[in-house]
Amino acid sequence: MTVKVSLTVNGKPAAAEVEERTLLVSFIRETLRLTGTHVGCDTAQCGACTIHMDGQAVKSCNILAMQAEGKSITTIEGIASADGTLHPMQEAFRQNHGLQCGFCTPGMVMSAIDMLRHYPHPDEATIRAELDGNLCRCTGYHNIVKAIQAASQASA
Amino acid sequence: MYPFEYQTASSVADAASRLAAHGDAKLLAGGQTMIASMKLRLAQPSHLIDLAGAADMRGIQVSATEVTLGAMSRHAEVARSAAVQKAIPVLAKLAGGIGDRMVRNMGTIGGSVANNDPAADYPAAVLGLNATVRTNKRSIAADDFFLGMYETALAEGEIITSFSFPIPRRGAYMKFKNPASRYALVGVLVAQLADGSVRVAVTGAGPVVFRVPEMEKALTAQFAPEAVAGIKIPADGLNADIHAQADYRAHLITVMAKRAVAAALA
Ligand SMILES: Cc1cc2nc3c(=O)[nH]c(=O)nc-3n(C[C@H](O)[C@H](O)[C@H](O)COP(=O)(O)OP(=O)(O)OC[C@H]3O[C@@H](n4cnc5c(N)ncnc54)[C@H](O)[C@@H]3O)c2cc1C
Ligand code: FES
Ligand code: FES
């Protein structure tokens, strides 16, 4: 059976008929074709699928599209300015070489933005602890931590 | 994932009647366990009843003697609640150490306790702080709630609505994390309750959360890390897997208990 799901995605209304078992990440990637949100593990471990739902970071591979009904979600495509200026967190990742293959990056950036909302000036230990839910196979995390620190100073 | 019908409940009563109407219906709280088991086809509900819209299952209240958490309180809400941090700091801290930030933004205490994973954190808080589990049918004392691996006193169709935690004098929770899953390899909650009695609850080590009467007795006599340092826990019946042998877990119980007492006194 299909049901209608309606929500706000990156500030614009979005609606579609989906199967009830559709995961939010499949809705984002396959229905809306917003493929910046990645699927690394599909088991809620890696954080590559992290998006914001009503302003909170969540793993979209572990949520049904129907659980987002009526809510406002933001994906990696929705954080830069309309003129293409990168979000300060994206810019900090770029400046600090906080990525290599880039697969984990959308989730890292979305998670890091959420982190700074709760810890505006985190020290290194806090950043590492709060990144618990995001795995990176390439960078060894050093430059990711540096990028988040730089972003927290940029927004000071 | 097998197909199912998705429904939303507007209240506890509404959820109960929807559950009763469909034999194979299941509740959906944060979905952080449920969706994974459905993906693995370990669960195959005909109907999924989302509790997110049930306003009477939300809310955190703190009185002079107890903290009440609605079953749909998210881990992040409990961790960040200034009122909980003040009344029962160990409860806020335990909630803030569950999984990772994204899991804490969705997962709920009701879902965690109903699921009763042998390595989950909240069962240690419910048992160690002598909480009462309130359902749509009755109140259940923590000592009567956790029956076995993934097994609780909840009857078919029974819904947890809230939890009441009496405010203790002091308490602390020490978790030795499995670094991959973030669940507790061993977690020990030690609490000195308002009447001076002591509870020690252990999660992760056995098939279900359990108390350690010998440690409770020693700590009632003398609330100090030394009181438990010499108490060895037998490894029989403890969990053994690729992450840790039973004797290692047994050893960790004493170590974590000592650290929890020290932290409770700090
Ligand atoms: C990556 C990851 C790491 C995690 N790490 C930890 C950890 O370190 N420690 C830990 O404790 N947990 C951990 N968890 C589990 C997490 O805490 C879950 O949120 C929790 O176990 C289930 O809560 P939920 O609200 O998501 O429930 P759901 O998954 O929605 O439901 C779980 C079960 O409870 C039933 N249920 C839900 N609400 C009620 C109710 N009110 N009354 C009766 N039955 C109900 C459901 O029908 C279902 O059977 C982790 C999860 C993930 C994905
Ligand atoms: S794809 Fe969602 S956490 Fe890995
Ligand atoms: S940059 Fe490759 S996984 Fe993180």
PDB file of C-alpha atoms and ligand atoms in Angstrom, chain A residues 43-46 59 62 67 133, chain B residues 19 25-37 43 48-49 51 57 70-75 94 97-100 103-104 106-117 119-123 134-136 145 154-155 157-163 173 175 177-178 180-184 203, ligand 1:
ATOM      1  CA  THR A  43      22.451  -0.055  10.097  1.00  0.00           C
ATOM      2  CA  ALA A  44      22.560   3.283  11.981  1.00  0.00           C
ATOM      3  CA  GLN A  45      26.265   2.938  12.729  1.00  0.00           C
ATOM      4  CA  CYS A  46      28.207   5.212  10.366  1.00  0.00           C
ATOM      5  CA  LYS A  59      20.211   9.141  10.994  1.00  0.00           C
ATOM      6  CA  ASN A  62      16.925   4.471  10.675  1.00  0.00           C
ATOM      7  CA  GLN A  67       8.017   9.649  10.788  1.00  0.00           C
ATOM      8  CA  GLY A 133      28.119   8.481  15.600  1.00  0.00           C
TER       9      GLY A 133
ATOM     10  CA  LEU B  19      -3.041  -2.273  19.280  1.00  0.00           C
ATOM     11  CA  ALA B  25       0.388  -4.495  15.559  1.00  0.00           C
ATOM     12  CA  LYS B  26       3.507  -3.102  17.244  1.00  0.00           C
ATOM     13  CA  LEU B  27       4.332   0.235  18.836  1.00  0.00           C
ATOM     14  CA  LEU B  28       6.894   2.567  17.291  1.00  0.00           C
ATOM     15  CA  ALA B  29       8.640   4.963  19.678  1.00  0.00           C
ATOM     16  CA  GLY B  30      11.945   6.334  18.373  1.00  0.00           C
ATOM     17  CA  GLY B  31      12.373   3.399  16.029  1.00  0.00           C
ATOM     18  CA  GLN B  32      16.078   3.139  16.804  1.00  0.00           C
ATOM     19  CA  THR B  33      15.717  -0.559  17.620  1.00  0.00           C
ATOM     20  CA  MET B  34      12.417  -1.359  15.921  1.00  0.00           C
ATOM     21  CA  ILE B  35      13.373  -0.234  12.427  1.00  0.00           C
ATOM     22  CA  ALA B  36      16.626  -2.192  12.528  1.00  0.00           C
ATOM     23  CA  SER B  37      14.782  -5.363  13.575  1.00  0.00           C
ATOM     24  CA  ALA B  43      10.052  -8.233  13.443  1.00  0.00           C
ATOM     25  CA  LEU B  48       3.076   0.039  13.187  1.00  0.00           C
ATOM     26  CA  ILE B  49       1.586   2.509  15.645  1.00  0.00           C
ATOM     27  CA  LEU B  51       3.590   7.122  19.486  1.00  0.00           C
ATOM     28  CA  MET B  57       3.379  10.230  26.872  1.00  0.00           C
ATOM     29  CA  GLY B  70       7.058  10.407  30.041  1.00  0.00           C
ATOM     30  CA  ALA B  71       7.753   7.184  28.130  1.00  0.00           C
ATOM     31  CA  MET B  72       8.351   9.190  24.930  1.00  0.00           C
ATOM     32  CA  SER B  73      11.099  11.341  26.501  1.00  0.00           C
ATOM     33  CA  ARG B  74      14.015  11.223  24.077  1.00  0.00           C
ATOM     34  CA  HIS B  75      17.447  10.399  25.467  1.00  0.00           C
ATOM     35  CA  LEU B  94      23.384   8.064  31.762  1.00  0.00           C
ATOM     36  CA  GLY B  97      25.956   8.415  27.220  1.00  0.00           C
ATOM     37  CA  ILE B  98      23.542   6.261  25.219  1.00  0.00           C
ATOM     38  CA  GLY B  99      24.659   5.537  21.657  1.00  0.00           C
ATOM     39  CA  ASP B 100      25.546   8.724  19.819  1.00  0.00           C
ATOM     40  CA  VAL B 103      20.475   8.060  18.244  1.00  0.00           C
ATOM     41  CA  ARG B 104      19.796  10.151  21.371  1.00  0.00           C
ATOM     42  CA  MET B 106      15.285   9.804  18.401  1.00  0.00           C
ATOM     43  CA  GLY B 107      15.512   7.037  21.017  1.00  0.00           C
ATOM     44  CA  THR B 108      13.137   7.088  24.000  1.00  0.00           C
ATOM     45  CA  ILE B 109      13.228   5.711  27.533  1.00  0.00           C
ATOM     46  CA  GLY B 110       9.974   3.821  26.971  1.00  0.00           C
ATOM     47  CA  GLY B 111      11.339   2.067  23.893  1.00  0.00           C
ATOM     48  CA  SER B 112      14.620   1.248  25.562  1.00  0.00           C
ATOM     49  CA  VAL B 113      13.075  -0.204  28.715  1.00  0.00           C
ATOM     50  CA  ALA B 114      10.341  -2.101  26.841  1.00  0.00           C
ATOM     51  CA  ASN B 115      12.994  -3.588  24.580  1.00  0.00           C
ATOM     52  CA  ASN B 116      15.187  -4.575  27.579  1.00  0.00           C
ATOM     53  CA  ASP B 117      18.367  -5.232  25.620  1.00  0.00           C
ATOM     54  CA  ALA B 119      23.427  -4.261  27.218  1.00  0.00           C
ATOM     55  CA  ALA B 120      21.111  -1.229  27.370  1.00  0.00           C
ATOM     56  CA  ASP B 121      21.775   1.581  29.844  1.00  0.00           C
ATOM     57  CA  TYR B 122      18.306   2.628  31.043  1.00  0.00           C
ATOM     58  CA  PRO B 123      17.477  -0.728  32.684  1.00  0.00           C
ATOM     59  CA  ARG B 134       3.755   3.071  34.935  1.00  0.00           C
ATOM     60  CA  THR B 135       1.668   1.522  32.197  1.00  0.00           C
ATOM     61  CA  ASN B 136      -1.855   2.039  30.863  1.00  0.00           C
ATOM     62  CA  PHE B 145       9.887  -5.584  35.712  1.00  0.00           C
ATOM     63  CA  LEU B 154       4.675  -6.141  30.177  1.00  0.00           C
ATOM     64  CA  ALA B 155       1.610  -8.087  29.054  1.00  0.00           C
ATOM     65  CA  GLY B 157      -0.859  -4.850  24.441  1.00  0.00           C
ATOM     66  CA  GLU B 158       0.398  -3.119  27.602  1.00  0.00           C
ATOM     67  CA  ILE B 159       1.933   0.326  27.042  1.00  0.00           C
ATOM     68  CA  ILE B 160       4.489   2.053  29.245  1.00  0.00           C
ATOM     69  CA  THR B 161       3.275   5.601  29.870  1.00  0.00           C
ATOM     70  CA  SER B 162       5.872   7.015  32.295  1.00  0.00           C
ATOM     71  CA  PHE B 163       8.582   6.310  34.849  1.00  0.00           C
ATOM     72  CA  TYR B 173      26.864   5.193  36.599  1.00  0.00           C
ATOM     73  CA  LYS B 175      29.875   2.324  31.660  1.00  0.00           C
ATOM     74  CA  LYS B 177      31.586   0.957  26.402  1.00  0.00           C
ATOM     75  CA  ASN B 178      31.874  -1.497  23.581  1.00  0.00           C
ATOM     76  CA  ALA B 180      31.967  -0.362  18.142  1.00  0.00           C
ATOM     77  CA  SER B 181      28.339  -0.566  19.219  1.00  0.00           C
ATOM     78  CA  ARG B 182      28.484   2.033  22.044  1.00  0.00           C
ATOM     79  CA  TYR B 183      26.355  -0.320  24.172  1.00  0.00           C
ATOM     80  CA  ALA B 184      27.593  -1.308  27.641  1.00  0.00           C
ATOM     81  CA  THR B 203      23.844  -4.130  32.873  1.00  0.00           C
TER      82      THR B 203
HETATM   83  C1  LIG C   1      23.866   3.015  16.724  1.00  0.00           C
HETATM   84  C2  LIG C   1      23.044   2.749  17.959  1.00  0.00           C
HETATM   85  C3  LIG C   1      23.667   2.743  19.191  1.00  0.00           C
HETATM   86  C4  LIG C   1      22.943   2.508  20.355  1.00  0.00           C
HETATM   87  N1  LIG C   1      23.604   2.519  21.548  1.00  0.00           N
HETATM   88  C5  LIG C   1      22.924   2.296  22.694  1.00  0.00           C
HETATM   89  C6  LIG C   1      23.576   2.332  23.948  1.00  0.00           C
HETATM   90  O1  LIG C   1      24.763   2.618  24.063  1.00  0.00           O
HETATM   91  N2  LIG C   1      22.841   2.091  25.061  1.00  0.00           N
HETATM   92  C7  LIG C   1      21.495   1.839  24.990  1.00  0.00           C
HETATM   93  O2  LIG C   1      20.881   1.647  26.040  1.00  0.00           O
HETATM   94  N3  LIG C   1      20.856   1.803  23.823  1.00  0.00           N
HETATM   95  C8  LIG C   1      21.527   2.031  22.670  1.00  0.00           C
HETATM   96  N4  LIG C   1      20.851   2.016  21.471  1.00  0.00           N
HETATM   97  C9  LIG C   1      19.406   1.753  21.475  1.00  0.00           C
HETATM   98  C10 LIG C   1      18.618   3.031  21.636  1.00  0.00           C
HETATM   99  O3  LIG C   1      18.747   3.517  22.959  1.00  0.00           O
HETATM  100  C11 LIG C   1      17.148   2.836  21.296  1.00  0.00           C
HETATM  101  O4  LIG C   1      16.626   4.103  21.198  1.00  0.00           O
HETATM  102  C12 LIG C   1      16.282   2.076  22.281  1.00  0.00           C
HETATM  103  O5  LIG C   1      16.758   0.811  22.583  1.00  0.00           O
HETATM  104  C13 LIG C   1      14.884   1.868  21.736  1.00  0.00           C
HETATM  105  O6  LIG C   1      14.156   3.024  21.908  1.00  0.00           O
HETATM  106  P1  LIG C   1      13.238   3.586  20.762  1.00  0.00           P
HETATM  107  O7  LIG C   1      12.502   4.716  21.364  1.00  0.00           O
HETATM  108  O8  LIG C   1      14.034   3.840  19.572  1.00  0.00           O
HETATM  109  O9  LIG C   1      12.197   2.374  20.604  1.00  0.00           O
HETATM  110  P2  LIG C   1      11.669   1.591  19.313  1.00  0.00           P
HETATM  111  O10 LIG C   1      12.797   1.067  18.542  1.00  0.00           O
HETATM  112  O11 LIG C   1      10.677   2.410  18.595  1.00  0.00           O
HETATM  113  O12 LIG C   1      10.901   0.409  20.065  1.00  0.00           O
HETATM  114  C14 LIG C   1      11.602  -0.629  20.729  1.00  0.00           C
HETATM  115  C15 LIG C   1      10.600  -1.672  21.244  1.00  0.00           C
HETATM  116  O13 LIG C   1       9.852  -1.170  22.340  1.00  0.00           O
HETATM  117  C16 LIG C   1       8.450  -1.192  22.084  1.00  0.00           C
HETATM  118  N5  LIG C   1       7.921   0.030  22.698  1.00  0.00           N
HETATM  119  C17 LIG C   1       8.282   1.305  22.392  1.00  0.00           C
HETATM  120  N6  LIG C   1       7.683   2.190  23.218  1.00  0.00           N
HETATM  121  C18 LIG C   1       6.909   1.460  24.068  1.00  0.00           C
HETATM  122  C19 LIG C   1       6.035   1.802  25.135  1.00  0.00           C
HETATM  123  N7  LIG C   1       5.857   3.073  25.511  1.00  0.00           N
HETATM  124  N8  LIG C   1       5.397   0.790  25.785  1.00  0.00           N
HETATM  125  C20 LIG C   1       5.593  -0.492  25.422  1.00  0.00           C
HETATM  126  N9  LIG C   1       6.400  -0.881  24.412  1.00  0.00           N
HETATM  127  C21 LIG C   1       7.046   0.082  23.732  1.00  0.00           C
HETATM  128  C22 LIG C   1       8.346  -1.255  20.572  1.00  0.00           C
HETATM  129  O14 LIG C   1       7.143  -1.867  20.160  1.00  0.00           O
HETATM  130  C23 LIG C   1       9.554  -2.091  20.213  1.00  0.00           C
HETATM  131  O15 LIG C   1       9.289  -3.451  20.394  1.00  0.00           O
HETATM  132  C24 LIG C   1      21.547   2.262  20.289  1.00  0.00           C
HETATM  133  C25 LIG C   1      20.898   2.268  19.049  1.00  0.00           C
HETATM  134  C26 LIG C   1      21.629   2.500  17.900  1.00  0.00           C
HETATM  135  C27 LIG C   1      20.916   2.509  16.583  1.00  0.00           C
END
